[in-house]
Amino acid sequence: MYVLGIESSCDETAVAIYQPSKGLIAHTLYSQIATHAEYGGVVPELASRDHIRKLVPLIRTVLKEAELTAKDIEGIAYTAGPGLMGSLLVGAATAQSLAWTWQIPAIAVHHMEGHLLAPMLEDNPPAYPFVALLISGGHTMLIEVRAIGEYRLLGESLDDAAGEAFDKTAKLLGLDYPGGPKLAELARKGQSRFKFPRPMTDRPGLEFSFSGLKTFTMNALHATEQNEQDKADIAFAFQQAVAETLSIKCKRALQQTQLKTLVVAGGVSANHEIRRQLQQMAVKEGAEIRFPRPEFCTDNGAMIAYAGCQRLMAGQTQDLEIFARPRWPMEQLISL
């Protein structure tokens, strides 16, 4: 089964083709960073319009790269949520229109399930069960994964997600959009001068809270001359605080579930310091840790094609309804 995957949940238009025995056949992505940079963040209406312009040409591109035609595609998977409603509708409407035209099944894919399963695209995928840490601009979640669709939420952020905290802190430091990668780059020049709190690590539980770090950053910045070294030192301290907080919570999750595999996915999982601290923790715990390759950490069509292919092969399909949910709890997903 050749499955076409479409991702359009936010500010990246991505398309891929996956086939179970051959793996990932082709994938391509168009980023809207330049479009939204002058506004300092994603403008939903502009994102939707860009998806409309780019999606069909990208589908043609990926078919050509794979040396396939529309007749070869046997299923379509598309991101149905969570995400920006307008952007989701572009992908959903396109996918369902093609499915009707080509007379093939379509399947709605949960964006975070796509991220969770992204490490399965690697040559040596992790085995079930495992603990998954999903860290992105909109989500920070710890999940016990028994199989595809068998998910138990262990803990999540009570306010800002880790990626959101990175972006807001970067804005406080005067960094351009996208703020997260810029802050990580600035932190490389920083020194261990400030001590930021590790929120919610002094109490039991697996919930997260990162909004307070933004306030702490603002207060620390106002107490300095706000030169480049001051900002670098603050960026360093902020990143260390987030990375150590994630590491502490993941350690607890592994101990509570008695599992020995940790999967880390989502856009923030590309951060080098977070990876380093989580890897150190895993070694001490005698656990195995898996990350997707950097290009599959951020939003991409490959993870949607893979997740959709698994569900289509299990016999799951949907009718021609254009299905999109800006909010969609993972607990509502059906197990295979």
Tab-separated table of C-alpha atoms in Angstrom:
chain	number	residue	atom	x	y	z
A	1	MET	CA	0.000	0.000	0.000
A	2	TYR	CA	1.463	3.312	-1.127
A	3	VAL	CA	0.136	5.988	1.232
A	4	LEU	CA	0.271	9.715	0.556
A	5	GLY	CA	0.720	11.738	3.752
A	6	ILE	CA	-0.304	15.396	4.068
A	7	GLU	CA	0.692	17.651	6.972
A	8	SER	CA	-0.698	21.204	7.188
A	9	SER	CA	-1.460	21.786	10.864
A	10	CYS	CA	0.433	25.058	11.299
A	11	ASP	CA	3.122	26.849	9.297
A	12	GLU	CA	4.716	24.031	7.296
A	13	THR	CA	3.247	22.317	4.252
A	14	ALA	CA	4.601	18.781	3.963
A	15	VAL	CA	3.879	15.770	1.763
A	16	ALA	CA	5.339	12.250	1.788
A	17	ILE	CA	4.777	8.774	0.372
A	18	TYR	CA	5.262	5.687	2.538
A	19	GLN	CA	5.069	2.000	1.656
A	20	PRO	CA	5.313	-0.677	4.391
A	21	SER	CA	7.899	-2.967	2.796
A	22	LYS	CA	9.957	-0.203	1.164
A	23	GLY	CA	9.682	2.396	3.908
A	24	LEU	CA	9.704	6.107	3.171
A	25	ILE	CA	9.682	6.568	-0.601
A	26	ALA	CA	9.804	10.371	-0.889
A	27	HIS	CA	9.045	13.461	1.148
A	28	THR	CA	9.151	17.216	0.725
A	29	LEU	CA	8.377	20.258	2.851
A	30	TYR	CA	7.761	23.966	2.424
A	31	SER	CA	8.364	26.160	5.477
A	32	GLN	CA	6.493	29.436	5.960
A	33	ILE	CA	9.092	30.944	8.293
A	34	ALA	CA	9.879	33.809	5.918
A	35	THR	CA	6.164	34.607	5.568
A	36	HIS	CA	5.571	34.951	9.305
A	37	ALA	CA	8.952	36.344	10.395
A	38	GLU	CA	8.005	40.002	9.989
A	39	TYR	CA	5.016	39.466	12.326
A	40	GLY	CA	7.038	37.709	15.018
A	41	GLY	CA	4.808	34.636	14.964
A	42	VAL	CA	2.364	32.588	12.921
A	43	VAL	CA	-0.558	34.503	11.390
A	44	PRO	CA	-3.298	31.854	10.913
A	45	GLU	CA	-4.932	33.437	7.850
A	46	LEU	CA	-1.611	33.773	6.036
A	47	ALA	CA	-0.732	30.185	6.953
A	48	SER	CA	-3.975	28.891	5.432
A	49	ARG	CA	-3.467	30.835	2.212
A	50	ASP	CA	0.083	29.541	1.847
A	51	HIS	CA	-1.080	25.953	2.303
A	52	ILE	CA	-3.615	26.481	-0.500
A	53	ARG	CA	-0.892	27.745	-2.823
A	54	LYS	CA	1.728	25.116	-2.013
A	55	LEU	CA	-0.044	21.842	-1.256
A	56	VAL	CA	-1.009	20.613	-4.736
A	57	PRO	CA	2.379	21.543	-6.295
A	58	LEU	CA	4.113	19.663	-3.456
A	59	ILE	CA	1.959	16.588	-4.109
A	60	ARG	CA	3.018	16.696	-7.759
A	61	THR	CA	6.652	17.087	-6.686
A	62	VAL	CA	6.646	14.118	-4.328
A	63	LEU	CA	4.915	11.876	-6.901
A	64	LYS	CA	7.556	12.804	-9.456
A	65	GLU	CA	10.377	12.200	-6.956
A	66	ALA	CA	8.924	8.771	-6.133
A	67	GLU	CA	8.452	7.992	-9.843
A	68	LEU	CA	4.795	7.211	-9.163
A	69	THR	CA	1.472	8.395	-10.542
A	70	ALA	CA	-1.890	8.966	-8.916
A	71	LYS	CA	-2.909	5.433	-9.950
A	72	ASP	CA	-0.194	3.996	-7.671
A	73	ILE	CA	-1.490	5.697	-4.512
A	74	GLU	CA	-3.735	3.372	-2.489
A	75	GLY	CA	-4.509	5.538	0.534
A	76	ILE	CA	-4.275	9.110	1.805
A	77	ALA	CA	-3.460	10.190	5.356
A	78	TYR	CA	-3.867	13.777	6.508
A	79	THR	CA	-3.393	15.697	9.725
A	80	ALA	CA	-6.844	16.408	11.174
A	81	GLY	CA	-5.707	18.008	14.444
A	82	PRO	CA	-4.672	19.471	16.738
A	83	GLY	CA	-3.638	22.645	14.931
A	84	LEU	CA	-4.885	25.841	13.322
A	85	MET	CA	-8.401	25.275	12.030
A	86	GLY	CA	-7.902	27.003	8.685
A	87	SER	CA	-4.665	25.166	7.988
A	88	LEU	CA	-6.176	21.813	8.968
A	89	LEU	CA	-9.140	22.393	6.664
A	90	VAL	CA	-6.848	22.934	3.674
A	91	GLY	CA	-5.168	19.571	4.179
A	92	ALA	CA	-8.401	17.758	5.019
A	93	ALA	CA	-10.324	19.159	2.030
A	94	THR	CA	-7.468	18.392	-0.361
A	95	ALA	CA	-7.032	14.852	0.971
A	96	GLN	CA	-10.725	14.016	0.848
A	97	SER	CA	-11.105	15.514	-2.624
A	98	LEU	CA	-8.241	13.399	-3.934
A	99	ALA	CA	-9.556	10.300	-2.158
A	100	TRP	CA	-12.952	10.764	-3.818
A	101	THR	CA	-11.408	11.477	-7.217
A	102	TRP	CA	-8.963	8.553	-7.062
A	103	GLN	CA	-11.527	6.249	-5.378
A	104	ILE	CA	-9.202	5.293	-2.522
A	105	PRO	CA	-9.615	5.410	1.281
A	106	ALA	CA	-8.572	8.373	3.412
A	107	ILE	CA	-7.726	8.481	7.114
A	108	ALA	CA	-7.532	11.369	9.584
A	109	VAL	CA	-4.315	11.320	11.616
A	110	HIS	CA	-3.702	12.874	15.019
A	111	HIS	CA	-0.771	15.276	14.759
A	112	MET	CA	0.783	14.189	18.058
A	113	GLU	CA	0.411	10.501	17.190
A	114	GLY	CA	2.408	11.326	14.079
A	115	HIS	CA	5.183	12.808	16.211
A	116	LEU	CA	5.013	9.893	18.645
A	117	LEU	CA	5.491	7.389	15.820
A	118	ALA	CA	8.185	9.358	13.950
A	119	PRO	CA	11.023	7.237	15.457
A	120	MET	CA	9.409	4.215	13.758
A	121	LEU	CA	10.711	5.595	10.458
A	122	GLU	CA	14.272	4.769	11.501
A	123	ASP	CA	16.069	1.555	10.536
A	124	ASN	CA	16.031	0.287	14.127
A	125	PRO	CA	12.661	1.395	15.543
A	126	PRO	CA	11.879	1.124	19.273
A	127	ALA	CA	9.792	-1.802	20.493
A	128	TYR	CA	6.553	-1.433	22.436
A	129	PRO	CA	5.888	-0.674	25.227
A	130	PHE	CA	7.724	2.574	25.972
A	131	VAL	CA	7.393	5.993	27.575
A	132	ALA	CA	7.091	8.872	25.123
A	133	LEU	CA	7.964	12.511	25.774
A	134	LEU	CA	6.292	14.747	23.208
A	135	ILE	CA	7.689	18.276	23.252
A	136	SER	CA	6.589	20.834	20.698
A	137	GLY	CA	5.403	24.414	20.393
A	138	GLY	CA	1.928	23.489	21.557
A	139	HIS	CA	2.373	20.352	23.668
A	140	THR	CA	4.493	18.880	26.439
A	141	MET	CA	3.240	15.404	27.311
A	142	LEU	CA	4.458	12.196	28.908
A	143	ILE	CA	2.620	9.145	27.568
A	144	GLU	CA	2.802	5.427	28.269
A	145	VAL	CA	2.600	3.698	24.876
A	146	ARG	CA	1.576	0.041	24.777
A	147	ALA	CA	0.765	-0.110	21.057
A	148	ILE	CA	-0.539	2.196	18.340
A	149	GLY	CA	-3.640	3.798	19.798
A	150	GLU	CA	-3.051	2.389	23.291
A	151	TYR	CA	-1.943	5.525	25.084
A	152	ARG	CA	-2.101	6.514	28.747
A	153	LEU	CA	-1.421	10.147	29.573
A	154	LEU	CA	1.034	10.318	32.471
A	155	GLY	CA	1.419	14.079	32.681
A	156	GLU	CA	1.310	17.260	30.629
A	157	SER	CA	1.965	20.982	30.872
A	158	LEU	CA	-0.526	22.918	32.962
A	159	ASP	CA	0.245	26.145	31.077
A	160	ASP	CA	2.893	26.916	28.440
A	161	ALA	CA	4.343	24.039	26.460
A	162	ALA	CA	8.143	23.795	26.383
A	163	GLY	CA	8.353	25.095	22.814
A	164	GLU	CA	5.989	27.955	23.610
A	165	ALA	CA	8.151	28.889	26.615
A	166	PHE	CA	11.238	28.900	24.372
A	167	ASP	CA	9.551	31.207	21.867
A	168	LYS	CA	8.211	33.632	24.497
A	169	THR	CA	11.553	33.784	26.285
A	170	ALA	CA	13.333	34.398	22.985
A	171	LYS	CA	11.018	37.332	22.332
A	172	LEU	CA	11.886	38.781	25.751
A	173	LEU	CA	15.543	38.555	24.763
A	174	GLY	CA	14.855	40.402	21.509
A	175	LEU	CA	15.453	37.410	19.251
A	176	ASP	CA	13.785	37.038	15.874
A	177	TYR	CA	11.179	34.446	14.918
A	178	PRO	CA	11.409	31.467	15.156
A	179	GLY	CA	12.628	32.085	18.678
A	180	GLY	CA	13.362	28.567	19.962
A	181	PRO	CA	16.294	27.747	17.657
A	182	LYS	CA	17.649	31.307	18.024
A	183	LEU	CA	17.625	30.996	21.820
A	184	ALA	CA	19.427	27.653	21.649
A	185	GLU	CA	22.053	29.215	19.402
A	186	LEU	CA	22.524	32.157	21.788
A	187	ALA	CA	22.776	29.793	24.767
A	188	ARG	CA	25.925	28.263	23.227
A	189	LYS	CA	27.695	31.543	24.035
A	190	GLY	CA	26.366	31.668	27.598
A	191	GLN	CA	28.006	30.843	30.912
A	192	SER	CA	26.710	29.322	34.134
A	193	ARG	CA	25.941	32.600	35.876
A	194	PHE	CA	22.232	32.474	36.720
A	195	LYS	CA	20.307	29.781	38.566
A	196	PHE	CA	16.780	29.347	37.271
A	197	PRO	CA	14.165	27.226	39.100
A	198	ARG	CA	13.211	23.723	37.963
A	199	PRO	CA	9.407	24.133	38.100
A	200	MET	CA	7.274	21.453	39.770
A	201	THR	CA	10.225	19.140	40.420
A	202	ASP	CA	10.015	19.598	44.196
A	203	ARG	CA	6.659	17.810	44.355
A	204	PRO	CA	5.465	14.373	43.199
A	205	GLY	CA	3.734	13.957	39.869
A	206	LEU	CA	4.514	14.208	36.173
A	207	GLU	CA	2.895	17.520	35.269
A	208	PHE	CA	4.880	20.414	33.834
A	209	SER	CA	4.696	24.195	34.180
A	210	PHE	CA	6.935	26.515	32.187
A	211	SER	CA	5.145	29.880	32.319
A	212	GLY	CA	6.979	30.876	35.502
A	213	LEU	CA	10.332	30.591	33.730
A	214	LYS	CA	9.255	33.394	31.405
A	215	THR	CA	8.613	35.682	34.403
A	216	PHE	CA	11.914	34.633	35.982
A	217	THR	CA	13.676	35.460	32.704
A	218	MET	CA	12.110	38.924	32.581
A	219	ASN	CA	13.169	39.698	36.154
A	220	ALA	CA	16.705	38.420	35.553
A	221	LEU	CA	17.000	40.488	32.390
A	222	HIS	CA	15.853	43.686	34.116
A	223	ALA	CA	18.547	43.166	36.762
A	224	THR	CA	21.335	43.300	34.143
A	225	GLU	CA	22.693	45.789	31.646
A	226	GLN	CA	20.980	43.710	28.929
A	227	ASN	CA	24.098	43.430	26.789
A	228	GLU	CA	24.750	40.445	24.537
A	229	GLN	CA	26.637	38.460	27.187
A	230	ASP	CA	23.873	39.043	29.721
A	231	LYS	CA	21.332	37.738	27.241
A	232	ALA	CA	23.510	34.745	26.378
A	233	ASP	CA	23.924	33.857	30.052
A	234	ILE	CA	20.156	34.106	30.606
A	235	ALA	CA	19.456	31.979	27.529
A	236	PHE	CA	21.923	29.391	28.845
A	237	ALA	CA	20.244	29.322	32.278
A	238	PHE	CA	16.756	29.089	30.792
A	239	GLN	CA	17.687	26.215	28.490
A	240	GLN	CA	19.410	24.360	31.326
A	241	ALA	CA	16.298	24.736	33.500
A	242	VAL	CA	13.968	23.355	30.824
A	243	ALA	CA	16.300	20.474	29.941
A	244	GLU	CA	16.824	19.431	33.556
A	245	THR	CA	13.101	19.681	34.321
A	246	LEU	CA	12.285	17.414	31.395
A	247	SER	CA	15.010	14.999	32.471
A	248	ILE	CA	13.717	14.785	36.048
A	249	LYS	CA	10.153	14.141	34.907
A	250	CYS	CA	11.210	11.504	32.367
A	251	LYS	CA	13.228	9.713	35.030
A	252	ARG	CA	10.142	9.589	37.249
A	253	ALA	CA	7.990	8.321	34.375
A	254	LEU	CA	10.411	5.476	33.631
A	255	GLN	CA	10.554	4.524	37.302
A	256	GLN	CA	6.778	4.673	37.788
A	257	THR	CA	5.987	2.593	34.693
A	258	GLN	CA	9.029	0.317	35.173
A	259	LEU	CA	9.708	0.636	31.440
A	260	LYS	CA	13.201	0.827	30.012
A	261	THR	CA	12.664	2.695	26.739
A	262	LEU	CA	12.110	6.440	26.334
A	263	VAL	CA	11.040	7.901	22.988
A	264	VAL	CA	11.442	11.670	22.600
A	265	ALA	CA	9.747	13.425	19.688
A	266	GLY	CA	8.341	16.770	18.575
A	267	GLY	CA	10.037	19.939	17.367
A	268	VAL	CA	11.787	20.725	20.667
A	269	SER	CA	13.402	17.270	20.692
A	270	ALA	CA	15.915	18.628	18.157
A	271	ASN	CA	17.424	20.836	20.896
A	272	HIS	CA	20.984	19.612	21.568
A	273	GLU	CA	21.063	20.402	25.289
A	274	ILE	CA	17.746	18.675	25.931
A	275	ARG	CA	18.996	15.621	24.045
A	276	ARG	CA	22.261	15.622	26.000
A	277	GLN	CA	20.616	15.756	29.420
A	278	LEU	CA	18.003	13.150	28.541
A	279	GLN	CA	20.694	10.824	27.189
A	280	GLN	CA	22.709	11.205	30.384
A	281	MET	CA	19.637	10.423	32.475
A	282	ALA	CA	18.822	7.360	30.372
A	283	VAL	CA	22.340	5.967	30.792
A	284	LYS	CA	22.128	6.351	34.588
A	285	GLU	CA	18.723	4.642	34.599
A	286	GLY	CA	19.906	1.806	32.367
A	287	ALA	CA	17.266	2.813	29.826
A	288	GLU	CA	17.298	3.053	26.053
A	289	ILE	CA	16.449	6.421	24.501
A	290	ARG	CA	15.303	7.061	20.926
A	291	PHE	CA	14.945	10.284	18.942
A	292	PRO	CA	13.761	10.759	15.363
A	293	ARG	CA	16.326	12.250	13.018
A	294	PRO	CA	16.260	16.106	13.156
A	295	GLU	CA	14.278	16.474	9.904
A	296	PHE	CA	11.483	14.363	11.416
A	297	CYS	CA	11.427	16.199	14.756
A	298	THR	CA	9.547	19.161	13.307
A	299	ASP	CA	6.260	18.872	11.418
A	300	ASN	CA	6.624	16.623	8.371
A	301	GLY	CA	4.568	14.503	5.997
A	302	ALA	CA	6.557	11.317	6.618
A	303	MET	CA	5.230	10.819	10.139
A	304	ILE	CA	1.647	11.364	8.938
A	305	ALA	CA	2.079	8.926	6.048
A	306	TYR	CA	3.493	6.289	8.429
A	307	ALA	CA	0.812	6.730	11.104
A	308	GLY	CA	-1.937	6.742	8.496
A	309	CYS	CA	-0.545	3.662	6.768
A	310	GLN	CA	-0.665	1.661	10.019
A	311	ARG	CA	-4.312	2.549	10.546
A	312	LEU	CA	-5.306	1.952	6.929
A	313	MET	CA	-3.643	-1.471	6.969
A	314	ALA	CA	-5.619	-2.269	10.120
A	315	GLY	CA	-8.791	-1.576	8.163
A	316	GLN	CA	-9.600	1.852	9.557
A	317	THR	CA	-11.042	4.380	7.106
A	318	GLN	CA	-13.537	7.214	7.249
A	319	ASP	CA	-16.286	8.595	5.090
A	320	LEU	CA	-15.971	11.693	2.911
A	321	GLU	CA	-16.550	14.079	5.815
A	322	ILE	CA	-13.926	16.846	5.941
A	323	PHE	CA	-12.753	16.099	9.465
A	324	ALA	CA	-10.676	18.711	11.347
A	325	ARG	CA	-10.287	19.258	15.085
A	326	PRO	CA	-8.136	22.124	16.400
A	327	ARG	CA	-8.369	20.394	19.801
A	328	TRP	CA	-8.271	16.599	19.846
A	329	PRO	CA	-7.341	14.604	23.005
A	330	MET	CA	-5.182	11.578	22.216
A	331	GLU	CA	-7.269	9.450	24.566
A	332	GLN	CA	-10.049	9.541	21.966
A	333	LEU	CA	-7.956	7.610	19.442
A	334	ILE	CA	-8.959	4.040	18.593
A	335	SER	CA	-6.389	1.311	19.217
A	336	LEU	CA	-5.425	-1.014	16.346
